Tab-separated table of N, CA and C in Angstrom:
chain	number	residue	atom	x	y	z
Y	1	MET	N	0.666	-1.180	0.097
Y	1	MET	CA	-0.075	-0.055	-0.076
Y	1	MET	C	0.908	1.233	0.045
Y	2	ASN	N	0.366	2.440	-0.529
Y	2	ASN	CA	1.187	3.551	-0.702
Y	2	ASN	C	0.426	4.704	-0.380
Y	3	ILE	N	1.152	5.606	0.107
Y	3	ILE	CA	0.399	6.826	0.553
Y	3	ILE	C	-0.243	7.539	-0.616
Y	4	THR	N	-1.300	8.360	-0.421
Y	4	THR	CA	-1.888	9.011	-1.431
Y	4	THR	C	-1.550	10.476	-1.403
Y	5	LEU	N	-1.838	11.309	-2.552
Y	5	LEU	CA	-1.365	12.722	-2.404
Y	5	LEU	C	-2.450	13.252	-1.429
Y	6	ALA	N	-3.606	13.028	-1.298
Y	6	ALA	CA	-4.542	13.539	-0.426
Y	6	ALA	C	-4.147	13.190	1.185
Y	7	GLN	N	-3.687	11.966	1.351
Y	7	GLN	CA	-3.125	11.722	2.718
Y	7	GLN	C	-1.838	12.565	2.971
Y	8	ALA	N	-1.022	12.635	1.884
Y	8	ALA	CA	0.262	13.497	2.157
Y	8	ALA	C	-0.123	14.992	2.344
Y	9	GLU	N	-1.120	15.472	1.685
Y	9	GLU	CA	-1.468	16.853	1.807
Y	9	GLU	C	-1.913	17.171	3.284
Y	10	LYS	N	-2.864	16.102	3.965
Y	10	LYS	CA	-3.399	16.282	5.169
Y	10	LYS	C	-2.286	16.103	6.228
Y	11	ILE	N	-1.016	15.414	5.908
Y	11	ILE	CA	0.010	15.330	6.786
Y	11	ILE	C	0.743	16.491	6.924
Y	12	ILE	N	1.091	17.084	5.576
Y	12	ILE	CA	1.656	18.508	5.599
Y	12	ILE	C	0.935	19.433	6.379
Y	13	SER	N	-0.462	19.583	6.226
Y	13	SER	CA	-1.232	20.371	6.887
Y	13	SER	C	-1.107	20.272	8.466
Y	14	ALA	N	-1.187	19.096	8.975
Y	14	ALA	CA	-0.890	18.963	10.439
Y	14	ALA	C	0.490	19.250	10.781
Y	15	ALA	N	1.404	18.963	10.039
Y	15	ALA	CA	2.822	19.419	10.407
Y	15	ALA	C	2.959	20.840	10.462
Y	16	LYS	N	2.398	21.614	9.489
Y	16	LYS	CA	2.356	22.969	9.532
Y	16	LYS	C	1.738	23.615	10.634
Y	17	GLU	N	0.466	23.008	11.072
Y	17	GLU	CA	-0.026	23.571	12.202
Y	17	GLU	C	0.747	23.230	13.605
Y	18	LYS	N	1.472	22.237	13.719
Y	18	LYS	CA	2.193	22.139	14.713
Y	18	LYS	C	3.448	22.860	14.794
Y	19	SER	N	4.037	23.257	13.559
Y	19	SER	CA	5.095	24.134	13.518
Y	19	SER	C	4.724	25.480	13.958
Y	20	ILE	N	3.579	25.887	13.402
Y	20	ILE	CA	2.910	27.248	13.746
Y	20	ILE	C	2.757	27.407	15.403
Y	21	ALA	N	2.297	26.248	15.868
Y	21	ALA	CA	2.025	26.235	17.326
Y	21	ALA	C	3.265	26.250	18.143
Y	22	ILE	N	4.412	25.797	17.732
Y	22	ILE	CA	5.758	25.935	18.417
Y	22	ILE	C	6.533	26.927	17.869
Y	23	ASP	N	6.122	27.871	16.864
Y	23	ASP	CA	6.591	29.015	16.479
Y	23	ASP	C	7.955	28.856	15.666
Y	24	THR	N	7.892	27.808	14.714
Y	24	THR	CA	8.954	27.436	13.846
Y	24	THR	C	8.551	27.494	12.495
Y	25	LYS	N	9.551	27.552	11.506
Y	25	LYS	CA	9.403	27.555	10.045
Y	25	LYS	C	9.978	26.346	9.484
Y	26	MET	N	9.250	25.402	8.845
Y	26	MET	CA	9.774	24.085	8.528
Y	26	MET	C	9.635	23.791	7.109
Y	27	ASN	N	10.576	22.974	6.444
Y	27	ASN	CA	10.343	22.166	5.211
Y	27	ASN	C	10.024	20.939	5.478
Y	28	ILE	N	8.805	20.664	4.899
Y	28	ILE	CA	8.192	19.215	5.172
Y	28	ILE	C	8.034	18.426	3.832
Y	29	ALA	N	8.704	17.228	4.047
Y	29	ALA	CA	8.668	16.286	2.901
Y	29	ALA	C	7.917	14.938	3.090
Y	30	ILE	N	7.203	14.518	2.093
Y	30	ILE	CA	6.393	13.320	2.303
Y	30	ILE	C	6.884	12.435	1.099
Y	31	VAL	N	7.377	11.139	1.431
Y	31	VAL	CA	7.525	10.020	0.457
Y	31	VAL	C	6.700	8.913	0.496
Y	32	ASP	N	6.599	8.081	-0.465
Y	32	ASP	CA	5.759	7.232	-0.594
Y	32	ASP	C	6.393	5.770	-0.039
Y	33	ALA	N	5.865	4.683	-0.293
Y	33	ALA	CA	6.608	3.479	0.199
Y	33	ALA	C	7.843	3.132	-0.562
Y	34	GLY	N	8.018	3.728	-1.693
Y	34	GLY	CA	9.329	3.418	-2.428
Y	34	GLY	C	10.321	4.425	-2.298
Y	35	ALA	N	9.970	5.342	-1.238
Y	35	ALA	CA	10.806	6.522	-1.043
Y	35	ALA	C	10.813	7.654	-1.979
Y	36	ASN	N	9.845	7.731	-2.856
Y	36	ASN	CA	9.823	8.698	-3.803
Y	36	ASN	C	8.840	9.969	-3.211
Y	37	LEU	N	9.367	11.095	-3.608
Y	37	LEU	CA	8.715	12.354	-3.170
Y	37	LEU	C	7.251	12.276	-3.640
Y	38	VAL	N	6.365	12.579	-2.745
Y	38	VAL	CA	4.897	12.747	-3.224
Y	38	VAL	C	4.606	14.040	-3.042
Y	39	ALA	N	4.964	14.677	-1.922
Y	39	ALA	CA	4.358	15.996	-1.450
Y	39	ALA	C	5.739	16.818	-0.801
Y	40	PHE	N	5.638	18.124	-1.003
Y	40	PHE	CA	6.637	18.944	-0.353
Y	40	PHE	C	5.918	20.275	0.196
Y	41	GLY	N	6.265	20.929	1.267
Y	41	GLY	CA	5.832	22.257	1.472
Y	41	GLY	C	7.051	22.897	2.117
Y	42	ARG	N	7.233	24.009	1.898
Y	42	ARG	CA	8.243	24.938	2.412
Y	42	ARG	C	7.573	26.181	3.003
Y	43	MET	N	7.564	26.290	4.238
Y	43	MET	CA	6.885	27.470	4.948
Y	43	MET	C	7.760	28.520	4.664
Y	44	ASP	N	6.894	29.751	4.529
Y	44	ASP	CA	7.457	31.072	4.306
Y	44	ASP	C	8.538	31.338	5.223
Y	45	GLY	N	9.889	31.592	4.766
Y	45	GLY	CA	10.935	31.882	5.644
Y	45	GLY	C	11.752	30.803	6.078
Y	46	ALA	N	11.252	29.533	5.749
Y	46	ALA	CA	12.073	28.519	6.195
Y	46	ALA	C	13.467	28.356	5.695
Y	47	TRP	N	14.358	27.712	6.192
Y	47	TRP	CA	15.800	27.754	5.625
Y	47	TRP	C	15.791	27.060	4.255
Y	48	LEU	N	16.613	27.529	3.508
Y	48	LEU	CA	16.806	27.044	2.186
Y	48	LEU	C	17.621	25.678	2.277
Y	49	GLY	N	18.588	25.657	3.184
Y	49	GLY	CA	19.390	24.507	3.426
Y	49	GLY	C	18.665	23.321	3.867
Y	50	SER	N	17.633	23.589	4.554
Y	50	SER	CA	16.845	22.513	5.236
Y	50	SER	C	16.012	21.762	4.092
Y	51	LEU	N	15.874	22.370	3.129
Y	51	LEU	CA	15.023	21.541	2.018
Y	51	LEU	C	15.417	20.227	1.713
Y	52	ASP	N	16.640	20.150	1.391
Y	52	ASP	CA	17.364	18.926	1.093
Y	52	ASP	C	17.350	17.945	2.194
Y	53	ILE	N	17.612	18.538	3.397
Y	53	ILE	CA	17.494	17.784	4.503
Y	53	ILE	C	16.221	17.110	4.881
Y	54	SER	N	15.234	17.855	4.819
Y	54	SER	CA	13.899	17.235	5.016
Y	54	SER	C	13.732	16.077	4.124
Y	55	ILE	N	13.961	16.284	2.794
Y	55	ILE	CA	13.673	14.992	1.889
Y	55	ILE	C	14.542	13.874	2.290
Y	56	LYS	N	15.908	13.990	2.550
Y	56	LYS	CA	16.640	12.993	3.057
Y	56	LYS	C	16.274	12.459	4.227
Y	57	LYS	N	15.671	13.102	5.118
Y	57	LYS	CA	15.215	12.541	6.574
Y	57	LYS	C	14.024	11.643	6.219
Y	58	ALA	N	13.212	12.161	5.160
Y	58	ALA	CA	11.991	11.382	4.928
Y	58	ALA	C	12.285	9.971	4.244
Y	59	LYS	N	13.363	10.090	3.244
Y	59	LYS	CA	13.959	8.917	2.573
Y	59	LYS	C	14.550	7.918	3.616
Y	60	THR	N	15.252	8.470	4.476
Y	60	THR	CA	16.038	7.619	5.496
Y	60	THR	C	15.059	6.899	6.485
Y	61	ALA	N	14.089	7.564	6.933
Y	61	ALA	CA	13.103	6.786	7.623
Y	61	ALA	C	12.346	5.690	6.934
Y	62	ARG	N	12.233	5.905	5.694
Y	62	ARG	CA	11.514	4.920	4.764
Y	62	ARG	C	12.352	3.810	4.490
Y	63	PHE	N	13.722	4.072	4.001
Y	63	PHE	CA	14.643	3.044	3.797
Y	63	PHE	C	14.782	2.219	4.969
Y	64	PHE	N	14.624	2.503	6.224
Y	64	PHE	CA	15.102	1.847	7.384
Y	64	PHE	C	13.795	1.658	8.207
Y	65	ASP	N	12.551	2.132	7.897
Y	65	ASP	CA	11.242	1.913	8.749
Y	65	ASP	C	11.498	2.223	10.209
Y	66	MET	N	12.370	3.275	10.456
Y	66	MET	CA	12.332	3.744	11.858
Y	66	MET	C	12.689	5.297	11.893
Y	67	ASN	N	12.403	5.774	13.024
Y	67	ASN	CA	12.651	7.297	13.148
Y	67	ASN	C	14.153	7.589	12.929
Y	68	THR	N	14.446	8.633	12.197
Y	68	THR	CA	15.902	8.897	11.887
Y	68	THR	C	16.783	9.115	13.119
Y	69	GLY	N	16.125	9.551	14.189
Y	69	GLY	CA	16.932	9.706	15.603
Y	69	GLY	C	17.364	8.417	16.130
Y	70	ILE	N	16.603	7.438	15.988
Y	70	ILE	CA	17.092	5.975	16.326
Y	70	ILE	C	18.270	5.584	15.530
Y	71	ILE	N	18.327	5.913	14.149
Y	71	ILE	CA	19.344	5.355	13.285
Y	71	ILE	C	20.411	6.175	13.757
Y	72	GLY	N	20.338	7.596	14.061
Y	72	GLY	CA	21.331	8.434	14.492
Y	72	GLY	C	22.232	7.641	15.800
Y	73	GLU	N	21.328	7.175	16.772
Y	73	GLU	CA	22.059	6.612	17.879
Y	73	GLU	C	22.771	5.563	17.476
Y	74	LEU	N	22.272	4.710	16.671
Y	74	LEU	CA	22.943	3.499	16.155
Y	74	LEU	C	24.303	3.821	15.398
Y	75	SER	N	24.217	4.935	14.728
Y	75	SER	CA	25.450	5.267	13.871
Y	75	SER	C	26.481	6.038	14.436
Y	76	GLN	N	26.383	6.131	15.730
Y	76	GLN	CA	27.577	6.814	16.592
Y	76	GLN	C	28.825	5.821	16.377
Y	77	PRO	N	30.030	6.533	16.723
Y	77	PRO	CA	31.335	5.704	16.608
Y	77	PRO	C	31.192	4.428	17.473
Y	78	GLY	N	31.512	3.337	17.027
Y	78	GLY	CA	31.345	2.205	17.742
Y	78	GLY	C	29.996	1.431	17.729
Y	79	GLY	N	29.011	2.168	17.065
Y	79	GLY	CA	27.699	1.537	16.903
Y	79	GLY	C	27.578	0.690	15.885
Y	80	ALA	N	26.475	-0.124	15.894
Y	80	ALA	CA	26.091	-1.200	14.861
Y	80	ALA	C	26.023	-0.596	13.506
Y	81	LEU	N	25.756	0.712	13.209
Y	81	LEU	CA	25.381	1.272	12.000
Y	81	LEU	C	26.442	2.504	11.783
Y	82	TYR	N	27.694	2.325	12.391
Y	82	TYR	CA	28.606	3.513	12.222
Y	82	TYR	C	28.828	3.677	10.748
Y	83	ASN	N	28.867	4.847	10.205
Y	83	ASN	CA	29.066	5.364	8.993
Y	83	ASN	C	27.831	5.161	7.929
Y	84	ILE	N	26.758	4.708	8.354
Y	84	ILE	CA	25.645	4.418	7.384
Y	84	ILE	C	25.236	5.582	6.740
Y	85	GLU	N	25.360	6.707	7.223
Y	85	GLU	CA	24.979	7.951	6.627
Y	85	GLU	C	25.663	8.177	5.170
Y	86	HIS	N	26.754	7.498	5.016
Y	86	HIS	CA	27.340	7.550	3.750
Y	86	HIS	C	26.700	6.680	2.788
Y	87	SER	N	25.828	5.756	2.989
Y	87	SER	CA	25.149	4.880	2.133
Y	87	SER	C	23.901	5.653	1.240
Y	88	ASN	N	23.526	5.081	0.359
Y	88	ASN	CA	22.180	5.580	-0.203
Y	88	ASN	C	22.278	6.962	-0.762
Y	89	ASN	N	23.313	7.266	-1.308
Y	89	ASN	CA	23.569	8.731	-1.688
Y	89	ASN	C	23.333	9.719	-0.479
Y	90	GLY	N	23.668	9.309	0.688
Y	90	GLY	CA	23.554	10.298	1.795
Y	90	GLY	C	22.278	10.212	2.597
Y	91	LEU	N	22.400	9.870	3.772
Y	91	LEU	CA	21.319	9.768	4.788
Y	91	LEU	C	21.481	10.984	5.819
Y	92	ILE	N	20.389	11.250	6.321
Y	92	ILE	CA	20.260	12.130	7.549
Y	92	ILE	C	19.992	11.168	8.751
Y	93	THR	N	20.762	11.317	9.853
Y	93	THR	CA	20.622	10.220	10.894
Y	93	THR	C	20.470	11.080	12.048
Y	94	PHE	N	19.660	12.301	11.952
Y	94	PHE	CA	19.400	12.801	13.391
Y	94	PHE	C	17.801	13.117	13.359
Y	95	PRO	N	17.200	13.306	14.348
Y	95	PRO	CA	15.814	13.448	14.450
Y	95	PRO	C	15.016	14.291	13.559
Y	96	GLY	N	13.900	13.824	13.126
Y	96	GLY	CA	13.133	14.637	12.232
Y	96	GLY	C	12.444	13.979	11.000
Y	97	GLY	N	12.781	12.594	10.966
Y	97	GLY	CA	12.205	11.687	9.815
Y	97	GLY	C	11.463	10.590	10.634
Y	98	VAL	N	10.174	10.411	10.208
Y	98	VAL	CA	9.291	9.473	10.861
Y	98	VAL	C	8.567	8.513	9.792
Y	99	PRO	N	8.515	7.270	9.985
Y	99	PRO	CA	7.637	6.328	8.944
Y	99	PRO	C	6.170	6.785	9.270
Y	100	ILE	N	5.344	6.655	8.150
Y	100	ILE	CA	3.918	6.952	8.247
Y	100	ILE	C	3.358	5.518	8.113
Y	101	LYS	N	2.550	5.124	9.022
Y	101	LYS	CA	1.560	3.997	8.953
Y	101	LYS	C	0.134	4.175	8.571
Y	102	ASN	N	-0.575	3.307	7.994
Y	102	ASN	CA	-1.940	3.457	7.839
Y	102	ASN	C	-2.715	2.848	8.797
Y	103	THR	N	-4.010	2.827	8.856
Y	103	THR	CA	-4.742	2.448	9.971
Y	103	THR	C	-4.613	0.891	10.442
Y	104	GLU	N	-3.964	0.089	9.502
Y	104	GLU	CA	-3.666	-1.359	9.743
Y	104	GLU	C	-2.275	-1.522	10.260
Y	105	GLY	N	-1.511	-0.289	10.350
Y	105	GLY	CA	-0.262	-0.424	10.928
Y	105	GLY	C	0.881	-0.757	9.935
Y	106	GLU	N	0.482	-0.682	8.603
Y	106	GLU	CA	1.365	-0.938	7.487
Y	106	GLU	C	2.142	0.529	7.159
Y	107	ILE	N	3.323	0.430	6.982
Y	107	ILE	CA	4.346	1.546	6.638
Y	107	ILE	C	3.893	1.745	5.101
Y	108	ILE	N	3.422	3.120	4.928
Y	108	ILE	CA	2.938	3.428	3.376
Y	108	ILE	C	3.873	4.716	2.886
Y	109	GLY	N	4.678	4.979	3.784
Y	109	GLY	CA	5.539	6.322	3.423
Y	109	GLY	C	6.304	6.926	4.669
Y	110	ALA	N	6.807	7.960	4.438
Y	110	ALA	CA	7.467	8.727	5.643
Y	110	ALA	C	7.476	10.181	5.566
Y	111	ILE	N	7.663	10.843	6.618
Y	111	ILE	CA	7.732	12.307	6.544
Y	111	ILE	C	9.095	12.676	7.074
Y	112	GLY	N	9.596	13.826	6.551
Y	112	GLY	CA	10.812	14.407	6.837
Y	112	GLY	C	10.688	15.896	7.190
Y	113	VAL	N	11.176	16.391	8.170
Y	113	VAL	CA	11.095	17.780	8.656
Y	113	VAL	C	12.353	18.339	9.016
Y	114	SER	N	12.600	19.453	8.460
Y	114	SER	CA	13.795	20.337	8.897
Y	114	SER	C	13.589	21.720	8.897
Y	115	GLY	N	14.252	22.564	9.821
Y	115	GLY	CA	14.137	23.890	9.881
Y	115	GLY	C	14.466	24.468	11.196
Y	116	SER	N	14.431	23.589	12.294
Y	116	SER	CA	14.547	24.197	13.571
Y	116	SER	C	15.522	23.319	14.312
Y	117	SER	N	15.401	23.118	15.811
Y	117	SER	CA	16.255	22.160	16.538
Y	117	SER	C	15.683	20.773	16.130
Y	118	VAL	N	16.498	19.840	16.478
Y	118	VAL	CA	16.154	18.459	16.145
Y	118	VAL	C	14.948	18.028	17.026
Y	119	GLU	N	14.777	18.638	18.153
Y	119	GLU	CA	13.464	18.192	19.009
Y	119	GLU	C	12.298	18.838	18.268
Y	120	ASN	N	12.496	20.102	17.762
Y	120	ASN	CA	11.227	20.681	17.118
Y	120	ASN	C	11.009	19.915	15.728
Y	121	ASP	N	12.000	19.565	15.162
Y	121	ASP	CA	11.929	18.876	13.857
Y	121	ASP	C	11.151	17.492	14.107
Y	122	HIS	N	11.414	16.731	15.198
Y	122	HIS	CA	10.886	15.432	15.457
Y	122	HIS	C	9.444	15.741	15.851
Y	123	ALA	N	9.213	16.621	16.554
Y	123	ALA	CA	7.817	16.900	17.156
Y	123	ALA	C	6.823	17.210	16.127
Y	124	VAL	N	7.453	18.138	15.037
Y	124	VAL	CA	6.590	18.395	13.854
Y	124	VAL	C	6.346	17.209	12.939
Y	125	ALA	N	7.494	16.208	12.783
Y	125	ALA	CA	7.302	15.184	12.065
Y	125	ALA	C	6.328	14.208	12.484
Y	126	GLU	N	6.310	13.974	13.864
Y	126	GLU	CA	5.628	13.055	14.638
Y	126	GLU	C	4.074	13.623	14.483
Y	127	ALA	N	3.961	14.936	14.556
Y	127	ALA	CA	2.533	15.339	14.525
Y	127	ALA	C	2.011	15.142	13.200
Y	128	GLY	N	2.731	15.169	12.260
Y	128	GLY	CA	2.261	14.862	10.841
Y	128	GLY	C	1.931	13.574	10.497
Y	129	ALA	N	2.743	12.692	11.017
Y	129	ALA	CA	2.718	11.202	10.849
Y	129	ALA	C	1.578	10.604	11.431
Y	130	LEU	N	1.195	11.171	12.664
Y	130	LEU	CA	0.057	10.777	13.432
Y	130	LEU	C	-1.310	11.449	12.851
Y	131	ALA	N	-1.261	12.176	11.869
Y	131	ALA	CA	-2.500	12.838	11.240
Y	131	ALA	C	-3.297	12.022	10.407
Y	132	ILE	N	-2.710	10.743	10.031
Y	132	ILE	CA	-3.253	10.002	8.988
Y	132	ILE	C	-4.498	9.107	9.425
């Protein structure tokens, strides 16, 4: 099963609402089950440099079906996934990428958010992922 454009737009809307609530400006990317970009939103004033980061966070979350922050913990020196960020044409292994599941619990895509602290990025991504 794959995420639909309508679902992706709903997720972006929820993520934008959370971003506004915590007073941040975000880049928000949604990928499908194949890690292909489905939808993207850049809030007015969001950092240009975070555009690519948000997309890579979404892809990373989908490639490994886990939050990017967890991958980051595993990729520290001496960790089981040390240097994994150099695979797949570059991964982002800090918080802000979250898999998206349908009501049956199947992963249908992922969201990646970038533009603030990693804590805020994760909070906005999680709000989006839970909106489905």
